[in-house]
Tab-separated table of C-alpha atoms in Angstrom:
chain	number	residue	atom	x	y	z
P	5	MET	CA	-16.538	-7.319	-5.629
P	6	GLU	CA	-14.162	-10.008	-7.388
P	7	PRO	CA	-13.107	-12.815	-4.982
P	8	ALA	CA	-9.391	-11.937	-5.267
P	9	VAL	CA	-10.180	-8.413	-4.271
P	10	ALA	CA	-12.434	-9.247	-1.304
P	11	THR	CA	-9.566	-11.916	-0.119
P	12	ALA	CA	-6.841	-9.308	-0.167
P	13	LEU	CA	-9.094	-6.874	1.851
P	14	ALA	CA	-9.927	-9.491	4.387
P	15	ILE	CA	-6.293	-10.491	4.748
P	16	ALA	CA	-4.537	-7.102	4.915
P	17	LEU	CA	-7.495	-5.577	7.373
P	18	ILE	CA	-7.809	-8.639	9.573
P	19	VAL	CA	-4.887	-10.789	9.853
P	20	PRO	CA	-2.360	-8.269	11.487
P	21	PHE	CA	-5.085	-7.117	13.826
P	22	LEU	CA	-5.524	-10.565	14.906
P	23	GLY	CA	-1.826	-10.926	15.430
P	24	ASN	CA	-1.946	-7.964	18.087
P	25	THR	CA	-5.249	-9.520	19.488
P	26	VAL	CA	-3.441	-12.838	20.165
P	27	GLY	CA	-0.604	-11.069	21.862
P	28	ALA	CA	-2.730	-8.882	24.006
P	29	SER	CA	-4.571	-12.055	25.105
P	30	LEU	CA	-1.382	-13.495	26.688
P	31	VAL	CA	-1.946	-11.092	29.655
P	32	LEU	CA	-4.880	-13.604	30.530
P	33	PHE	CA	-2.514	-16.538	30.812
P	34	LEU	CA	0.972	-15.473	31.659
P	35	ARG	CA	0.527	-14.578	35.242
P	36	ARG	CA	4.080	-13.878	36.152
P	37	GLY	CA	4.686	-11.718	33.232
P	38	MET	CA	7.867	-12.245	30.962
P	39	SER	CA	11.496	-12.200	31.803
P	40	GLU	CA	13.938	-9.715	30.729
P	41	ARG	CA	15.693	-12.349	28.193
P	42	PHE	CA	12.249	-13.230	26.686
P	43	THR	CA	11.172	-9.593	26.293
P	44	LYS	CA	14.443	-8.865	24.444
P	45	ALA	CA	14.199	-11.896	22.202
P	46	LEU	CA	10.566	-10.839	21.345
P	47	LEU	CA	11.669	-7.165	20.830
P	48	GLY	CA	14.444	-8.306	18.686
P	49	PHE	CA	12.371	-10.692	16.610
P	50	ALA	CA	9.952	-7.785	15.848
P	51	ALA	CA	12.605	-5.761	14.764
P	52	GLY	CA	14.199	-8.020	12.325
P	53	VAL	CA	10.552	-8.938	10.818
P	54	MET	CA	10.107	-4.974	10.251
P	55	ILE	CA	13.493	-4.505	8.707
P	56	ALA	CA	12.930	-7.477	6.266
P	57	ALA	CA	9.362	-6.337	5.403
P	58	SER	CA	10.849	-2.831	4.839
P	59	VAL	CA	13.269	-4.116	2.086
P	60	TRP	CA	11.459	-6.996	0.457
P	61	SER	CA	8.016	-5.892	0.674
P	62	LEU	CA	8.395	-2.071	0.180
P	63	ILE	CA	11.545	-0.776	-0.975
P	64	ILE	CA	12.180	-3.114	-3.653
P	65	PRO	CA	8.589	-3.168	-5.054
P	66	SER	CA	9.048	0.639	-4.697
P	67	LEU	CA	12.097	0.678	-7.029
P	68	GLU	CA	10.307	-1.704	-9.296
P	69	ALA	CA	7.244	0.327	-9.535
P	70	ALA	CA	9.216	3.482	-10.481
P	71	GLU	CA	11.253	2.023	-13.390
P	72	GLY	CA	10.355	3.596	-16.589
P	73	GLY	CA	8.891	6.508	-15.089
P	74	PRO	CA	9.543	10.195	-15.427
P	75	VAL	CA	12.386	10.289	-13.015
P	76	PRO	CA	15.269	7.632	-11.851
P	77	ALA	CA	13.765	4.775	-9.680
P	78	TRP	CA	15.739	5.757	-6.779
P	79	ILE	CA	14.117	9.148	-6.421
P	80	PRO	CA	10.811	8.243	-5.278
P	81	ALA	CA	12.223	5.393	-3.098
P	82	THR	CA	14.528	8.149	-1.402
P	83	VAL	CA	11.907	10.885	-0.997
P	84	GLY	CA	9.461	8.353	0.347
P	85	PHE	CA	11.661	6.837	2.659
P	86	LEU	CA	12.890	10.158	4.104
P	87	GLY	CA	9.386	11.231	4.305
P	88	GLY	CA	8.045	8.268	6.187
P	89	MET	CA	11.093	8.807	8.646
P	90	PHE	CA	10.208	12.319	9.121
P	91	LEU	CA	6.675	11.753	9.806
P	92	LEU	CA	7.247	9.354	12.687
P	93	LEU	CA	9.853	11.711	13.992
P	94	VAL	CA	7.327	14.422	14.161
P	95	ILE	CA	4.654	11.839	15.753
P	96	ASP	CA	7.150	10.663	18.165
P	97	HIS	CA	8.210	14.188	19.364
P	98	PHE	CA	4.871	15.505	19.711
P	99	THR	CA	2.820	12.516	21.086
P	100	PRO	CA	3.178	11.788	24.727
P	101	HIS	CA	3.959	8.097	25.294
P	102	LEU	CA	5.770	5.712	27.524
P	103	HIS	CA	7.921	2.701	26.485
P	104	VAL	CA	7.986	-0.593	28.350
P	105	GLY	CA	10.830	-0.571	31.076
P	106	SER	CA	11.056	3.295	31.105
P	107	ASP	CA	9.795	5.640	33.628
P	108	GLU	CA	10.586	8.764	31.635
P	109	PRO	CA	7.820	9.837	29.239
P	110	GLU	CA	8.366	10.963	26.007
P	111	GLY	CA	6.810	13.513	23.485
P	112	ALA	CA	5.008	16.733	24.574
P	113	PRO	CA	4.400	17.048	28.246
P	114	SER	CA	1.285	15.710	29.298
P	115	THR	CA	-0.929	14.905	32.210
P	116	LEU	CA	-1.966	11.435	30.849
P	117	LYS	CA	-1.776	8.341	33.052
P	118	LYS	CA	0.847	5.799	32.700
P	119	PRO	CA	-1.361	3.181	31.171
P	120	THR	CA	-2.442	5.606	28.548
P	121	MET	CA	0.956	6.682	27.642
P	122	MET	CA	2.034	2.941	27.265
P	123	LEU	CA	-0.877	2.444	24.792
P	124	MET	CA	0.041	5.460	23.063
P	125	ALA	CA	3.605	4.038	22.339
P	126	LEU	CA	1.953	0.816	20.871
P	127	ALA	CA	-0.083	2.930	18.766
P	128	ILE	CA	2.854	4.716	17.367
P	129	HIS	CA	4.385	1.278	16.622
P	130	ASN	CA	1.239	-0.126	14.970
P	131	LEU	CA	0.525	2.814	12.473
P	132	PRO	CA	3.423	2.441	10.195
P	133	GLU	CA	2.692	-1.323	10.273
P	134	GLY	CA	-0.937	-0.753	9.160
P	135	MET	CA	0.434	1.694	6.536
P	136	ALA	CA	2.856	-0.790	5.140
P	137	VAL	CA	0.041	-3.302	4.655
P	138	GLY	CA	-2.233	-0.749	3.181
P	139	VAL	CA	0.020	0.547	0.557
P	140	VAL	CA	0.962	-3.129	-0.573
P	141	LEU	CA	-2.827	-3.611	-0.726
P	142	ALA	CA	-3.242	-0.598	-2.578
P	143	GLY	CA	-0.432	-1.781	-5.210
P	144	PHE	CA	-2.240	-4.965	-5.726
P	145	LEU	CA	-5.814	-3.500	-6.142
P	146	ALA	CA	-4.104	-1.008	-8.555
P	147	GLY	CA	-2.999	-4.209	-10.685
P	148	ASP	CA	0.785	-3.354	-10.294
P	149	PRO	CA	2.424	-6.335	-11.867
P	150	THR	CA	4.990	-6.515	-9.135
P	151	ILE	CA	2.636	-6.890	-6.355
P	152	THR	CA	0.396	-10.068	-6.084
P	153	LEU	CA	-2.084	-11.560	-3.656
P	154	ALA	CA	0.948	-13.516	-2.132
P	155	SER	CA	2.590	-10.384	-1.481
P	156	VAL	CA	-0.247	-9.062	0.537
P	157	THR	CA	-0.581	-12.367	2.271
P	158	ALA	CA	3.390	-12.684	3.073
P	159	LEU	CA	3.279	-9.009	4.448
P	160	SER	CA	0.170	-9.436	6.409
P	161	ILE	CA	1.234	-12.631	7.783
P	162	GLY	CA	4.766	-11.214	8.838
P	163	ILE	CA	3.335	-8.240	10.428
P	164	ALA	CA	0.758	-10.440	12.408
P	165	ILE	CA	3.733	-12.705	13.554
P	166	GLN	CA	5.660	-9.657	15.098
P	167	ASN	CA	2.424	-8.112	16.398
P	168	VAL	CA	2.204	-11.072	18.906
P	169	PRO	CA	5.154	-10.196	20.738
P	170	GLU	CA	4.348	-6.208	20.571
P	171	GLY	CA	0.845	-6.965	22.086
P	172	ALA	CA	2.141	-9.005	24.899
P	173	ILE	CA	5.089	-6.724	25.728
P	174	VAL	CA	2.528	-3.560	26.074
P	175	SER	CA	-0.333	-5.529	27.425
P	176	LEU	CA	1.412	-7.349	30.341
P	177	PRO	CA	2.927	-4.500	32.036
P	178	LEU	CA	-0.471	-2.635	32.167
P	179	THR	CA	-1.475	-4.939	35.024
P	180	SER	CA	1.533	-3.641	37.081
P	181	THR	CA	-0.422	-0.190	36.987
P	182	GLY	CA	-3.448	-1.581	38.805
P	183	ILE	CA	-5.353	-2.589	35.708
P	184	SER	CA	-7.157	-5.641	35.527
P	185	ARG	CA	-5.927	-8.449	33.233
P	186	ALA	CA	-9.307	-8.335	31.505
P	187	ARG	CA	-9.203	-4.718	31.078
P	188	ALA	CA	-5.577	-4.816	29.890
P	189	PHE	CA	-6.374	-7.357	27.209
P	190	VAL	CA	-9.168	-4.941	26.065
P	191	MET	CA	-7.123	-2.020	25.844
P	192	GLY	CA	-4.213	-3.800	23.976
P	193	THR	CA	-6.511	-5.185	21.588
P	194	GLY	CA	-8.263	-1.821	21.002
P	195	CYS	CA	-5.012	-0.166	20.462
P	196	GLY	CA	-4.357	-2.698	17.712
P	197	ALA	CA	-7.062	-0.989	15.827
P	198	VAL	CA	-4.651	1.728	14.723
P	199	GLU	CA	-3.387	-0.786	12.209
P	200	PRO	CA	-6.492	-1.072	9.966
P	201	VAL	CA	-7.083	2.590	10.122
P	202	GLY	CA	-3.305	3.033	8.866
P	203	ALA	CA	-4.172	0.575	6.052
P	204	VAL	CA	-7.142	2.202	4.797
P	205	LEU	CA	-5.538	5.672	4.951
P	206	MET	CA	-2.679	4.458	2.672
P	207	LEU	CA	-5.377	2.757	0.478
P	208	ALA	CA	-7.179	6.005	-0.003
P	209	ILE	CA	-4.136	8.090	-0.756
P	210	THR	CA	-2.809	5.622	-3.261
P	211	GLY	CA	-6.059	5.475	-4.737
P	212	LEU	CA	-6.461	8.987	-5.252
P	213	ALA	CA	-3.178	8.985	-7.541
P	214	THR	CA	-1.782	5.666	-8.480
P	215	PRO	CA	1.513	7.210	-9.619
P	216	LEU	CA	2.329	7.929	-6.079
P	217	LEU	CA	2.758	4.201	-5.340
P	218	PRO	CA	6.504	4.008	-5.719
P	219	TYR	CA	6.491	7.064	-2.948
P	220	VAL	CA	4.129	5.711	-0.599
P	221	LEU	CA	5.703	2.188	-0.525
P	222	ALA	CA	8.958	3.801	0.389
P	223	PHE	CA	7.161	6.060	2.781
P	224	ALA	CA	5.775	3.135	4.760
P	225	ALA	CA	9.295	1.471	4.951
P	226	GLY	CA	10.758	4.901	6.164
P	227	ALA	CA	8.016	4.966	8.806
P	228	MET	CA	8.742	1.111	10.008
P	229	MET	CA	12.402	1.700	10.027
P	230	TYR	CA	11.919	4.799	12.370
P	231	VAL	CA	10.248	2.634	14.921
P	232	VAL	CA	12.897	-0.105	14.599
P	233	VAL	CA	16.022	2.175	15.034
P	234	GLU	CA	14.691	4.696	17.493
P	235	GLU	CA	12.499	2.217	19.743
P	236	LEU	CA	12.831	-1.556	19.215
P	237	ILE	CA	16.507	-2.131	18.665
P	238	PRO	CA	17.564	0.221	21.487
P	239	GLN	CA	15.390	-1.700	24.003
P	240	THR	CA	17.246	-4.962	23.330
P	241	GLN	CA	20.616	-3.227	23.939
P	242	VAL	CA	20.140	-2.024	27.431
P	243	GLY	CA	21.258	-3.844	30.446
P	244	HIS	CA	22.047	-7.308	30.347
P	245	HIS	CA	21.478	-10.279	27.778
P	246	THR	CA	21.776	-7.941	24.634
P	247	ASN	CA	23.067	-10.805	22.560
P	248	ILE	CA	19.502	-12.453	22.959
P	249	GLY	CA	17.942	-9.162	21.300
P	250	THR	CA	20.526	-9.599	18.319
P	251	ILE	CA	19.713	-13.216	17.895
P	252	GLY	CA	15.793	-12.319	17.830
P	253	VAL	CA	16.606	-9.635	14.895
P	254	ALA	CA	18.321	-12.398	13.009
P	255	LEU	CA	15.468	-14.745	13.358
P	256	GLY	CA	12.886	-12.086	12.561
P	257	PHE	CA	14.625	-11.009	9.558
P	258	VAL	CA	15.292	-14.457	7.983
P	259	LEU	CA	11.745	-15.584	8.739
P	260	MET	CA	10.164	-12.306	6.909
P	261	MET	CA	12.574	-12.761	4.170
P	262	VAL	CA	11.529	-16.275	3.672
P	263	LEU	CA	7.772	-15.510	3.777
P	264	ASP	CA	8.206	-12.783	1.151
P	265	VAL	CA	10.400	-14.842	-1.106
P	266	ALA	CA	8.521	-18.164	-0.746
P	267	LEU	CA	4.988	-16.594	-0.917
P	268	GLY	CA	5.860	-13.613	-3.269
């Protein structure tokens, strides 16, 4: 295996997972949990990172990869984006889960316990992030000239950064359900394993048919945008201190944009 390939695989599969692990580990140190203001800021920050990643790391490369193809470049981007949104809509509708700060479970009726449904919500968030990293990695391995090792690195770092607050926001409330801090850390970390699985899945799909790359790039973008619009931003706009969530979105967006442009 070439060094560049091994490096790309390691970065894409390990770095985002480490971000989630760091976030989950905060349950071992933050004894009083997080304030409403801090939670909204982190949720907004995560949303901003995901929006910027969807545009610079996925939609723009999708359009570039489709140029000169048999159909106009906007068609793969449109089909893929809507397909990703639809998949997450289906998953969100049928998977029982519970969001932080909510007492009303979503998805199909279930007898699952509250901690399990909270972890299911995190898994739904993590899946499209893993898919995004996986498809960019697939583009790099396929030799797409618009996707470099720096592109893989920038996206992986960006996802890892926003995984820190996501891991913390889910793991910390688990202790309020009677779960020990150590177990909450293990559960939060284990849930982060969804990301490498999503990455490998996208890598396999794109590997089977390289011409699908423009579609799959946009597909991952649509999946991430669903999570942002359906879950993250609405949670920042409930109750007080909504402007803090908005500031978080701006900071996260700018950071991811800078990472992608500077490293890409």
